[in-house]
Coordinates of C-alpha atoms and ligand atoms in Angstrom, one line a residue:
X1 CA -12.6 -37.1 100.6
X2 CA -10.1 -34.4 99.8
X3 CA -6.2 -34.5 99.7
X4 CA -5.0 -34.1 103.3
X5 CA -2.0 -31.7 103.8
X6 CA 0.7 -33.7 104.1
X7 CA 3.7 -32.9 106.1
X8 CA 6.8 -35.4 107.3
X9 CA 10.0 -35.0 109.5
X10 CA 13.4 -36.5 108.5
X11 CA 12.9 -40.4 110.4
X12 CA 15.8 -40.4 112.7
X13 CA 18.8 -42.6 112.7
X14 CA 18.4 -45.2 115.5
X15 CA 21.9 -45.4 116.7
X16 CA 21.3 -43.3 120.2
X17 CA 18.7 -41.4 122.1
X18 CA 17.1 -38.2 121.0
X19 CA 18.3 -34.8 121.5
X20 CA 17.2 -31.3 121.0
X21 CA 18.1 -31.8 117.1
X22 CA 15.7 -34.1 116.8
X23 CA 12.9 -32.6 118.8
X24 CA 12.9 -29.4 117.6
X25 CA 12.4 -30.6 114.0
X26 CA 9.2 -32.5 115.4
X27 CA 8.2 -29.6 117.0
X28 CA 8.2 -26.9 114.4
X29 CA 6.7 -30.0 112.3
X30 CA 3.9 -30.1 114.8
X31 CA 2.8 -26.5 114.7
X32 CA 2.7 -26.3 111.3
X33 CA 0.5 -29.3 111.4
X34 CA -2.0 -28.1 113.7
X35 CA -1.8 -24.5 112.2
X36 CA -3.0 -26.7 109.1
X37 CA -5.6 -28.8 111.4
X38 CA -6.8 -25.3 112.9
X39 CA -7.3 -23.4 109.9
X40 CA -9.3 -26.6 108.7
X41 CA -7.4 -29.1 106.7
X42 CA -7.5 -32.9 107.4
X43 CA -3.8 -33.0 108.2
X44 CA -1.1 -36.3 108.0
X45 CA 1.6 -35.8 110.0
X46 CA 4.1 -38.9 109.4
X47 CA 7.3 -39.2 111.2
X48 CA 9.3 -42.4 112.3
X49 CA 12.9 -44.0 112.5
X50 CA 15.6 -44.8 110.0
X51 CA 17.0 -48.7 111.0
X52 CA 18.9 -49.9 107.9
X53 CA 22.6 -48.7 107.2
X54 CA 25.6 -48.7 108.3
X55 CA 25.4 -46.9 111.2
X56 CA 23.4 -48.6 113.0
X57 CA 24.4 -52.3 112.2
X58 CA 28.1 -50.5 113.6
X59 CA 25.9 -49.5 117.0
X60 CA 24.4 -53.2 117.3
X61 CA 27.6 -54.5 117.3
X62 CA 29.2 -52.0 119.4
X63 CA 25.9 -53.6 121.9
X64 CA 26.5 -57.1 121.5
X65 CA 23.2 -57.5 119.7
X66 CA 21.5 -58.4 116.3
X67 CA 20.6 -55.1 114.3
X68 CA 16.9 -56.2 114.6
X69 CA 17.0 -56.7 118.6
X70 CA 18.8 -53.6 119.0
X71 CA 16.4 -51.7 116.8
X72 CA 13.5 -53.2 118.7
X73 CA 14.5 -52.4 122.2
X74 CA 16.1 -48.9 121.2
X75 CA 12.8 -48.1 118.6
X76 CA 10.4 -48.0 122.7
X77 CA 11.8 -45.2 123.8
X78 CA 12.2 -43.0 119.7
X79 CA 8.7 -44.3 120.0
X80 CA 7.4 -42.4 122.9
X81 CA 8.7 -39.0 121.7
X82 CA 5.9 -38.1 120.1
X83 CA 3.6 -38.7 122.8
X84 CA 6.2 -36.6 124.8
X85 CA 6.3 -33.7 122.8
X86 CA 2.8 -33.8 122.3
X87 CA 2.4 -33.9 118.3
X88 CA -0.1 -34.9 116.8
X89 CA 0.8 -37.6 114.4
X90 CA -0.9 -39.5 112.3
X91 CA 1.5 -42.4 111.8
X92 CA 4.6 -43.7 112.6
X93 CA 7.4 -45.3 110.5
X94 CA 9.9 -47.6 111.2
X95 CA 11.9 -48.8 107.6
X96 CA 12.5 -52.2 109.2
X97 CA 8.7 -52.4 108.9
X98 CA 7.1 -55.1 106.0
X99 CA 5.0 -52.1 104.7
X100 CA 7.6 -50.1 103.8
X101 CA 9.7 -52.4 102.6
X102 CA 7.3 -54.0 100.0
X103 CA 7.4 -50.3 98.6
X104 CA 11.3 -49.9 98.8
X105 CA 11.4 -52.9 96.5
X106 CA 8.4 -52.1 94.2
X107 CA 10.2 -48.9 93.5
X108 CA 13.8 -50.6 92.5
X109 CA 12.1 -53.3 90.2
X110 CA 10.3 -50.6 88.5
X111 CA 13.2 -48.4 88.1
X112 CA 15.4 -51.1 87.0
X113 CA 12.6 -52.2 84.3
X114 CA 12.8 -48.9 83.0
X115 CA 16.5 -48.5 82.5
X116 CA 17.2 -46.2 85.3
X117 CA 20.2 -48.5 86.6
X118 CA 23.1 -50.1 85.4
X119 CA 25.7 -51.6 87.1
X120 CA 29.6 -50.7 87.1
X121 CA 32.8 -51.2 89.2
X122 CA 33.9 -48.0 91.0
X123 CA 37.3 -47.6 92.8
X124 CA 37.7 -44.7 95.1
X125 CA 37.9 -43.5 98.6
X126 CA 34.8 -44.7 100.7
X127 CA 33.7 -43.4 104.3
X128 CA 31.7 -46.0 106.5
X129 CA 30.5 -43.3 109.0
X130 CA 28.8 -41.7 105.9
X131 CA 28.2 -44.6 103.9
X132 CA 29.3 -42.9 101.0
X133 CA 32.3 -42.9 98.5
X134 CA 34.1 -39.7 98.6
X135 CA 36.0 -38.0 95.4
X136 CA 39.3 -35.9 95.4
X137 CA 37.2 -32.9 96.1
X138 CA 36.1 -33.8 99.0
X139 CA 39.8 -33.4 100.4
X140 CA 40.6 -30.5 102.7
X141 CA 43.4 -28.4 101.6
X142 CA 46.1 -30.7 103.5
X143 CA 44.7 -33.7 101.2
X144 CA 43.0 -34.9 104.3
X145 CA 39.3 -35.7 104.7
X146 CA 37.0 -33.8 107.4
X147 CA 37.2 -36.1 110.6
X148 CA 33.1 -35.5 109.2
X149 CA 33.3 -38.9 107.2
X150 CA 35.0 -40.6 109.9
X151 CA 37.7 -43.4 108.5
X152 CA 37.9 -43.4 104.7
X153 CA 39.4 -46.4 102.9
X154 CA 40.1 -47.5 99.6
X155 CA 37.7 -50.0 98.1
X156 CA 36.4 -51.1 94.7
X157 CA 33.1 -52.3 94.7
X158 CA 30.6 -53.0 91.9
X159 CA 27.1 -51.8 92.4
X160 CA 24.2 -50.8 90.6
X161 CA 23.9 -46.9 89.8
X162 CA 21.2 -44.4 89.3
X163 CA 21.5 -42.4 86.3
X164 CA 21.0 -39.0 87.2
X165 CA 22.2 -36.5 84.1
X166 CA 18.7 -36.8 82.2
X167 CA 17.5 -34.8 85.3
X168 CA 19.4 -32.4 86.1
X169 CA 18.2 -29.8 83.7
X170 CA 14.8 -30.2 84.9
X171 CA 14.8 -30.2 88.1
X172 CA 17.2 -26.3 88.3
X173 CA 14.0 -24.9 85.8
X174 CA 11.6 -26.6 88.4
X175 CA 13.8 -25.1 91.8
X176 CA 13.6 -21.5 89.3
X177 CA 9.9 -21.8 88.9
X178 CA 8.8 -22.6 92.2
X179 CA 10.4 -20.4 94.9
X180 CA 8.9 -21.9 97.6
X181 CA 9.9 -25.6 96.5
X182 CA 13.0 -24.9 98.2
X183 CA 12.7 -22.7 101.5
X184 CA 14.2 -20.3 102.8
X185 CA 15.6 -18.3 100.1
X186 CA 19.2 -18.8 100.9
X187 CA 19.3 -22.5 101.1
X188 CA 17.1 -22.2 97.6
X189 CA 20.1 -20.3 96.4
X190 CA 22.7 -23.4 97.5
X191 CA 20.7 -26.1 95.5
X192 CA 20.7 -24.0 92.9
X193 CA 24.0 -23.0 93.0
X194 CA 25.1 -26.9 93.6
X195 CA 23.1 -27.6 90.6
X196 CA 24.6 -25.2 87.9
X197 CA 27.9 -25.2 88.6
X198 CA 28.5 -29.3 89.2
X199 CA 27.8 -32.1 86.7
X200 CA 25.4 -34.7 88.8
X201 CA 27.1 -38.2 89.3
X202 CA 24.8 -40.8 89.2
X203 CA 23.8 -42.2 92.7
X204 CA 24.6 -45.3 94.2
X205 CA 22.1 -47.1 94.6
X206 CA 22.9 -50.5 96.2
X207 CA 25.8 -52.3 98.4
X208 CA 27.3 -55.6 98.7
X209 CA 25.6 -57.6 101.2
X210 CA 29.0 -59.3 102.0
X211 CA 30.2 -55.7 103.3
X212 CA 27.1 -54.4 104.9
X213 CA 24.4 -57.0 105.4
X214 CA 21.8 -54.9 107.8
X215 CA 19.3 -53.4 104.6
X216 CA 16.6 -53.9 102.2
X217 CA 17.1 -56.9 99.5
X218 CA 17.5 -55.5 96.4
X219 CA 14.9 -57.9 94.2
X220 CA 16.8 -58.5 91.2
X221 CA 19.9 -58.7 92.7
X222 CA 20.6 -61.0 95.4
X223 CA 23.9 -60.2 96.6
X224 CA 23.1 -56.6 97.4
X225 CA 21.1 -54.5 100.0
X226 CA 19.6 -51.3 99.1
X227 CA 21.5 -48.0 99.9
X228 CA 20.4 -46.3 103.5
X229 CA 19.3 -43.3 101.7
X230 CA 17.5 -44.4 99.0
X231 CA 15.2 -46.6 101.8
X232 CA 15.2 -44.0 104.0
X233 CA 13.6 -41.4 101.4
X234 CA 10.8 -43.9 100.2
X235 CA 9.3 -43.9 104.0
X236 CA 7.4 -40.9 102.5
X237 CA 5.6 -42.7 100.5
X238 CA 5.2 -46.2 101.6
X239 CA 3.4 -44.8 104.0
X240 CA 1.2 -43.0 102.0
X241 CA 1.0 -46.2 100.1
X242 CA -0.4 -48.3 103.3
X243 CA -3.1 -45.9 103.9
X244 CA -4.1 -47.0 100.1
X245 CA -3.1 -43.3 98.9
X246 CA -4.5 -43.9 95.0
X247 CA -1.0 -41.6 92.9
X248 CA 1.2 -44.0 95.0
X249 CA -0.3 -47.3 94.8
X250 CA -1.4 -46.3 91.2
X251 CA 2.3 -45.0 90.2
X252 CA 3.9 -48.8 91.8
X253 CA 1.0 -51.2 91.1
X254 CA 0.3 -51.6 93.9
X255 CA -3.1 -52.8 95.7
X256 CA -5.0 -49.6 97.3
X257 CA -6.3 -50.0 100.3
X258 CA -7.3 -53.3 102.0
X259 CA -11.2 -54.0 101.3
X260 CA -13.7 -51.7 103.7
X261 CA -10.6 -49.3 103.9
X262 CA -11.1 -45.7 102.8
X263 CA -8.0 -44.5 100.6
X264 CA -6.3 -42.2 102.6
X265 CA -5.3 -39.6 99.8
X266 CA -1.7 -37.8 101.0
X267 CA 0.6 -37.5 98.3
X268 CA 2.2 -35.5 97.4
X269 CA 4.1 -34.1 100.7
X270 CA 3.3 -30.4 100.8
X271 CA 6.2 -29.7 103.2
X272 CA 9.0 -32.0 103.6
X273 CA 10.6 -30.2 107.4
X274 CA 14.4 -31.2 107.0
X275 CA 18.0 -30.3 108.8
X276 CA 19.9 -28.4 106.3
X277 CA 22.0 -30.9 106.3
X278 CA 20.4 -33.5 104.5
X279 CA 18.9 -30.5 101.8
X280 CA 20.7 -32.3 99.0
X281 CA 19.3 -36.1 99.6
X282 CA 15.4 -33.8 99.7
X283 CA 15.7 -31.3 96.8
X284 CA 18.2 -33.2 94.0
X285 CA 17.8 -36.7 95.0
X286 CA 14.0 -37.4 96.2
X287 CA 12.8 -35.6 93.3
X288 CA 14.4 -37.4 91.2
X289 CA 13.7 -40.6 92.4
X290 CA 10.2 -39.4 92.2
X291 CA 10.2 -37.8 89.1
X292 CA 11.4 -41.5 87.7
X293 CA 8.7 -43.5 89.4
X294 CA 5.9 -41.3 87.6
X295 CA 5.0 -39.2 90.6
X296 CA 4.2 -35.6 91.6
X297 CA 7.0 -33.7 93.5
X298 CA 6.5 -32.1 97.2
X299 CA 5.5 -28.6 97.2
X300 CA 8.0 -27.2 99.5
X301 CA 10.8 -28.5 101.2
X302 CA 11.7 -26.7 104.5
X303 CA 15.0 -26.7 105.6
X304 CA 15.4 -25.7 109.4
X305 CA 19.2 -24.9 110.9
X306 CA 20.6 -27.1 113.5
X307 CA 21.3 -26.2 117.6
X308 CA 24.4 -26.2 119.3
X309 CA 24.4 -25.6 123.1
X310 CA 26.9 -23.4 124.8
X311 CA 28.1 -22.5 121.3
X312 CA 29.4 -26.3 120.4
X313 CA 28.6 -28.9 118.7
X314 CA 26.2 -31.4 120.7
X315 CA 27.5 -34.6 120.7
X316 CA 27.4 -37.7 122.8
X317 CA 31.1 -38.2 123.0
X318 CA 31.6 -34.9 125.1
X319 CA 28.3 -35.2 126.9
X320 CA 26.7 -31.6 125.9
X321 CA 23.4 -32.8 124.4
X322 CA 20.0 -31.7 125.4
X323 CA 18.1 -34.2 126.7
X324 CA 14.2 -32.8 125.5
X325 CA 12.6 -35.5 128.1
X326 CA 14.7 -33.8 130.8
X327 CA 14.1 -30.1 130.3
X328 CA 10.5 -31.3 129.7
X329 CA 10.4 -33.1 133.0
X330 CA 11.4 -29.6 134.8
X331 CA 9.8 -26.8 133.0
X332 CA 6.7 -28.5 131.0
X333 CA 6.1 -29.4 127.6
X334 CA 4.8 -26.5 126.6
X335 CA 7.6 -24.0 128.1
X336 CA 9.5 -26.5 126.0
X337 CA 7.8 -25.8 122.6
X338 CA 7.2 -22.3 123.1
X339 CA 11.3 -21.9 123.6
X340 CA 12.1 -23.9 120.6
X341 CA 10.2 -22.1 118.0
X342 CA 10.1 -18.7 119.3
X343 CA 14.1 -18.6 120.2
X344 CA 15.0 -19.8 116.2
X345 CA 13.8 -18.3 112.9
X346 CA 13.5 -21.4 110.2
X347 CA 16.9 -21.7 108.5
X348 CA 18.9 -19.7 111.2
X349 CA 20.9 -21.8 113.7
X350 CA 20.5 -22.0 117.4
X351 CA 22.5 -21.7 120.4
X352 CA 20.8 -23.3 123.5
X353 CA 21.9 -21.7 127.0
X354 CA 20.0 -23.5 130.3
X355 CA 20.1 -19.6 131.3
X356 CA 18.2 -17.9 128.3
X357 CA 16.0 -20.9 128.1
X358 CA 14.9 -19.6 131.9
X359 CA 14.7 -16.2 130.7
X360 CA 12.1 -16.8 128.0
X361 CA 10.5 -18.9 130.3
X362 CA 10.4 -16.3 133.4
X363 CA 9.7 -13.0 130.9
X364 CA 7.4 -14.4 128.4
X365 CA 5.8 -17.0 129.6
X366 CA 5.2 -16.4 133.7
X367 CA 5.5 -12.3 133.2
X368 CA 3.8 -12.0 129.8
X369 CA 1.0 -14.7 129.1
X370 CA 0.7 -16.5 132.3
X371 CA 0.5 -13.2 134.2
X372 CA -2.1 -11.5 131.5
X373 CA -4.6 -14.9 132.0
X374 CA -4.3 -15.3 135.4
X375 CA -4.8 -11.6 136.5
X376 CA -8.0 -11.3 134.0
X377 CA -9.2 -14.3 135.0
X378 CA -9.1 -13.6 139.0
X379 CA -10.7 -10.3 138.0
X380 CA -13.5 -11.5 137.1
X381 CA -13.9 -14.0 139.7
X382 CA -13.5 -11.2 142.4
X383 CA -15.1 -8.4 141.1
X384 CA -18.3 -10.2 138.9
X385 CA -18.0 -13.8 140.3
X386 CA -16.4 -14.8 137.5
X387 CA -19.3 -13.8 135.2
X388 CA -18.8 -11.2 132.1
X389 CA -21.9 -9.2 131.9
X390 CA -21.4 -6.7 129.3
X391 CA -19.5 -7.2 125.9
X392 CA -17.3 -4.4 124.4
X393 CA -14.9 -4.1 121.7
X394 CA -12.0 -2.0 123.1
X395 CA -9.1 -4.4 122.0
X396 CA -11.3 -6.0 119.5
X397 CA -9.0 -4.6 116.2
X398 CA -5.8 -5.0 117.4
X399 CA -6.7 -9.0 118.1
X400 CA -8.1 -9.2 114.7
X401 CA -5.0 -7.8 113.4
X402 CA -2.7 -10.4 115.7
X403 CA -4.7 -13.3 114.3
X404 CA -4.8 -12.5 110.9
X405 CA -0.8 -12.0 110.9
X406 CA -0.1 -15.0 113.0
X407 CA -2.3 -17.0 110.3
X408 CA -0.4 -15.5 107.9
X409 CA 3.3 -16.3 109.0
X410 CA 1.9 -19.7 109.6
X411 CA 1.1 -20.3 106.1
X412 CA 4.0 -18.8 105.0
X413 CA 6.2 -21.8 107.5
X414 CA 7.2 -19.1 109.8
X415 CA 6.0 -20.0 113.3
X416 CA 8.4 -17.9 115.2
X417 CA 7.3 -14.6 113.3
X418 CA 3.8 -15.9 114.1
X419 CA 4.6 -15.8 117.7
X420 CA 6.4 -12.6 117.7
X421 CA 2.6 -11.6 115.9
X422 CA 0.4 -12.9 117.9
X423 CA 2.9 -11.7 121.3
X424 CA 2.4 -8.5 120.5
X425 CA -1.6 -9.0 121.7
X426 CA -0.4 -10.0 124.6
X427 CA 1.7 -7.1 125.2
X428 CA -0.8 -4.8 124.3
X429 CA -3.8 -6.2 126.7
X430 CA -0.7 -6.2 129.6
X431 CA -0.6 -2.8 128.6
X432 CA -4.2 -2.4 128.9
X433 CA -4.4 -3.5 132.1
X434 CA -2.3 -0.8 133.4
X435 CA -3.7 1.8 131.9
X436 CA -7.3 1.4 132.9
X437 CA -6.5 0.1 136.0
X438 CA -9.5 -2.4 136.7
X439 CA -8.4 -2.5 140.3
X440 CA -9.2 1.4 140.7
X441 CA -12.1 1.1 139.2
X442 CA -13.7 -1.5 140.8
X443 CA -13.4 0.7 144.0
X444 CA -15.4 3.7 142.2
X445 CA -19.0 2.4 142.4
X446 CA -19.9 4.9 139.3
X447 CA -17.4 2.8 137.1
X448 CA -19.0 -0.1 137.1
X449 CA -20.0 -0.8 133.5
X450 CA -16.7 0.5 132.6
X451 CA -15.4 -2.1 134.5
X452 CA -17.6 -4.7 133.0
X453 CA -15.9 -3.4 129.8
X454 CA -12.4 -3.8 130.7
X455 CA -13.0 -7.2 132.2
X456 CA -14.8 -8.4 129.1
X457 CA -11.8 -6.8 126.7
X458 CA -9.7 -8.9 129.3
X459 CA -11.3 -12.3 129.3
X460 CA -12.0 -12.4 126.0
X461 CA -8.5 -11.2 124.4
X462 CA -7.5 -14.4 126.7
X463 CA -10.0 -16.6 124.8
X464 CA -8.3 -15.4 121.3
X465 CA -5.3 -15.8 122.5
X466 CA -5.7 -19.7 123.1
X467 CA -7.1 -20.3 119.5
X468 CA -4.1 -18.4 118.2
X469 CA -1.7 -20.2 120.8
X470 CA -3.1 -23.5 120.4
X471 CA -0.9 -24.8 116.9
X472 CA 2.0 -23.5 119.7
X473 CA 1.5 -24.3 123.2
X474 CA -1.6 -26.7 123.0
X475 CA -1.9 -27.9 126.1
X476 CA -1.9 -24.3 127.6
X477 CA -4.4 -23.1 125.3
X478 CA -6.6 -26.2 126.2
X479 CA -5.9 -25.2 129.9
X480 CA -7.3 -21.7 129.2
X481 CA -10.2 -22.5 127.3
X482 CA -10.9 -24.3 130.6
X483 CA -10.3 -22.0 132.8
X484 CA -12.7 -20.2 130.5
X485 CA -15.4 -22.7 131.1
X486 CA -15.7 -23.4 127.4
X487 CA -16.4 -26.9 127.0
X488 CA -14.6 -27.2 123.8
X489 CA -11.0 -26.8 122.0
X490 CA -9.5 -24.0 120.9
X491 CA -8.0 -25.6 118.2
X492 CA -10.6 -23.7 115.0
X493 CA -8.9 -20.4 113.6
X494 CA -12.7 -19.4 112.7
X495 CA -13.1 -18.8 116.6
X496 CA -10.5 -15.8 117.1
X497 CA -12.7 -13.5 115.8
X498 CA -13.5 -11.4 118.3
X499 CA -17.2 -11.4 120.6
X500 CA -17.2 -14.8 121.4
X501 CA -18.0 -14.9 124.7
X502 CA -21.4 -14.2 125.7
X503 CA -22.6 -11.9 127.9
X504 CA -24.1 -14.4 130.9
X505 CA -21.1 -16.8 130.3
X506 CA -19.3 -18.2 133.9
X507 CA -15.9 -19.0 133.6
X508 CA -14.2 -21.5 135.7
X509 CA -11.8 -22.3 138.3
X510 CA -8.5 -21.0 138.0
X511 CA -4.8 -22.0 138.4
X512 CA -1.1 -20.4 137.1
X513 CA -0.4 -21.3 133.7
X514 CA 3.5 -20.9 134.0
X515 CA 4.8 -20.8 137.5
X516 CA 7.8 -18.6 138.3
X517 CA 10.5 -21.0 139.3
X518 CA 13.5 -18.4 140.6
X519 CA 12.0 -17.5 143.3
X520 CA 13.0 -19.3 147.0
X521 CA 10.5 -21.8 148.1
X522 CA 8.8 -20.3 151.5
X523 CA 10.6 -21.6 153.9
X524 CA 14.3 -22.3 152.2
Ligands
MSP601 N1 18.2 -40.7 108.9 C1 18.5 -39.5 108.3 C2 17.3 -38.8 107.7 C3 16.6 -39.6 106.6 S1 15.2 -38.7 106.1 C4 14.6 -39.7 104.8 C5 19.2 -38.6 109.3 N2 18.9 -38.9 110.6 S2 19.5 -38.1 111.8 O1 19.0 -38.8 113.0 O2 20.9 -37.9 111.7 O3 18.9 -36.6 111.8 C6 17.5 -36.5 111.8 C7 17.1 -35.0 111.7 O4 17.6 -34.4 112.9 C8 17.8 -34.3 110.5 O5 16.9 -33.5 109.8 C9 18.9 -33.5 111.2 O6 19.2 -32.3 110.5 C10 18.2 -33.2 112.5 N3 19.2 -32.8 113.5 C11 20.2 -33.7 114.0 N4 20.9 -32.9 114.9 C12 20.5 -31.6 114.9 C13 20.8 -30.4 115.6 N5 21.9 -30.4 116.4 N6 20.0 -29.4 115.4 C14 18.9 -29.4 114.7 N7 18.6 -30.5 114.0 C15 19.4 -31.5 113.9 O7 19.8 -37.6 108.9

């Protein structure tokens, strides 16, 4: 069996509920995944939760609770995001898992065999909130430190380190050979930049159980856990290693798969979706950690931009988050989705407003696509009985020039350019509509095998449009291929191509795809 295209999220800490943040990331995740699936790849799509640390032994307590029951209870509802947002995932990580902690620890005794660690005493200014020790660089100009890190305090600790000079050469000639390792091109420029002009200081690698008990033994050293981040990273290949994937279990000596088990093969991650604020732990300290265990590095790491929502800062303290769930419970996964990725280029950040959520949803979705399918669709019911009876090819070039762009952008990580792609099809068959007004026509007896035409353009521009939609708004583009009456999923590229439909073909019943939702109730 071929490598399957690998993709991952960040895993989430679980210290509260998920927000927009964190849905959005699993989103854009998602339709590069099924852009992937659809254009024929066996896909893995891994995402899951981040338990150990700091953080959230601080939130246990703050609940009264041991880390482990607060991880359990809280992990049921993280859990059921995915199922929520509708991704299709093919596993799901928790770092509190056995699994992935056998591989934590078969990566820090091979790395210590090999001489990657030593351990040293290190006094300086620490920050629980980050779990990280600061340096007098890190000081704002007023010799403060940004409320960002929370209280810092003084402490000297000894712990083991990660020697990181040997790397750092290599790694700014790999970022300068592969463009696309880092993406996009400004954030490429920031590593880079990080890289050339500071001298790496070797990572941290462990802490004192007596300070910070909630992590992963570290196997030769009893006293200590490992560090959050350096568990957190491995999730992206334990994982890999469960399903038996042969570089990983090859690389840690580790058994493949269990007996009657076909290796899954995954690594490496060909797109590592990140917040651009964790783009140093992904593209200086994960591929270096992987570069010392003796395996291949990611091809692209994909760093996204992060929402605020009435131009702040969302945060539970003042109450402005975005619960996903909720705007899902009102407008509909997919309205949820489609906003997401078509409102934020990757990289750029985002500004969520309640009202331009509702605008998108009104123009785009109810006017543009809902309004296109649903007025074909009756068309044909009331004019041919819902039967197309003569093919033609009037829109034929301009939807073979929307798919092959949208196909395009989606290679090239950019859904919301594919949307904007694939959109303009839409527009155009609105467009269409008006001009060859099938209602006029199907008043003018001698029109009627034009009007055959311009319902088959119609009906079958809708059929592209749900392949192309489908990595998107899957659950709509399901709906239309059922309104359709295609007993099958739109979710094969191969079937945009134009002339699908046969002539003969019935579709079947039909209902609104996006209902308008600012308009008074009858009767209020
Ligand atoms: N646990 C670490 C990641 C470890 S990956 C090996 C972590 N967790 S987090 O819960 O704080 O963030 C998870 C992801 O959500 C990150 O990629 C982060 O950038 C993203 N977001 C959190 N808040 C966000 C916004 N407001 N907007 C967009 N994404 C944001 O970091």
């Amino acid at each position: 069996m071929a490598k399957s295209f690998y993709l991952t999220t960040a895993i989430d800490y679980l210290n509260g509920q998920p927000h927009l943040g964190h849905a959005y990331e699993k989103i854009i995740t998602d339709v590069l995944a099924r852009a992937q699936i659809s254009l024929g790849e066996r896909v893995f799509f891994l995402t899951g939760l981040d338990e150990h640390g700091q953080k959230v032994q601080q939130a246990a307590m703050a609940e009264g609770k041991s880390p482990q029951a607060y991880c359990d209870d809280l992990a049921v509802e993280w859990r059921a995001l995915p199922g929520a947002l509708n991704l299709r995932i093919s596993d799901f990580v928790r770092t509190t898992e056995p699994r992935h902690r056998r591989v934590v620890q078969a990566v820090l005794t091979k790395l210590e065999k090999e001489g990657h660690f030593y351990k040293a005493e290190h006094s300086g200014f620490y920050s629980a909130r980050q779990e990280t020790f600061l340096t007098e660089k890190d000081r704002l100009q007023d010799g403060s430190f940004d409320p960002f890190y929370g209280e810092v305090i003084a402490l000297t600790e000894e712990n083991y380190y990660f020697k990181l000079a040997p790397h750092q050469d290599w790694l700014i000639r790999h970022i300068e050979e592969n463009p696309s390792f880092v993406s996009p091109e400004h954030r490429r420029n920031e590593v880079l930049g990080f890289l050339k002009n500071n001298k790496l200081e070797d990572l941290c690698v462990t802490r004192p159980r007596s300070r910070l008990g909630w992590g992963i033994p570290v196997p030769f050293a009893p006293d200590y856990v490992t560090y959050v981040w350096f568990d957190a990273l491995v999730n992206y290949i334990s994982v890999p290693a469960d399903h038996g994937d042969p570089e990983v279990c090859a690389a840690l000596a580790l058994p493949a798969a269990c007996e009657g088990v076909e290796p899954w093969e995954v690594w490496p991650a060909n797109i590592h979706v990140v917040g651009k604020d964790i783009l140093k732990f992904h593209a200086v300290y994960w591929p270096i950690m992987l570069k010392a265990i003796g395996l291949s590095l990611p091809t692209r790491i994909l760093a996204h931009g992060w929402w605020q929502r009435d131009g702040q800062r969302m945060s539970k303290s003042t109450g402005n988050t975005v619960d996903p769930l909720a705007v899902v419970a009102e407008w509909g996964i997919d309205a949820f989705r489609y906003y997401v990725v078509r409102e934020l280029a990757i990289g750029s950040d985002g500004n969520w407003t309640d009202a331009g959520f509702a605008a998108r949803y009104h123009s785009e979705l109810a006017n543009g696509l809902g309004n296109l399918v649903n007025r074909s669709l009756s068309m044909l019911h009331r004019y041919r009985d819902g039967v197309v009876l003569r093919k033609s090819d009037d829109l034929a070039a301009e939807a073979a020039s929307a798919a092959s762009e949208t196909a395009s952008h989606l290679r090239d990580c950019q859904p919301q350019a594919a949307l904007q792609a694939l959109w303009s099809l839409i527009t155009r068959a609105n467009q269409y509509v008006d001009q060859t007004a099938p209602f006029k026509l199907a008043k003018d007896p001698t029109q009627a095998i034009r009007l055959d035409e311009v319902l088959y353009t119609l009906v079958e521009t809708c059929r592209v449009l749900a392949v192309l939609l489908w990595p998107f708004i899957p659950a709509t583009a399901e709906k239309i291929y059922a309104q359709l009456g295609i007993d099958a999923a739109p979710d094969e590229f191969a079937r945009s191509s134009w002339g699908g439909l046969k002539v003969g073909h019935k579709i079947g019943p039909i209902a609104p795809l996006f209902p308008r939702k600012d308009q008074p109730k009858p009767g209020s």
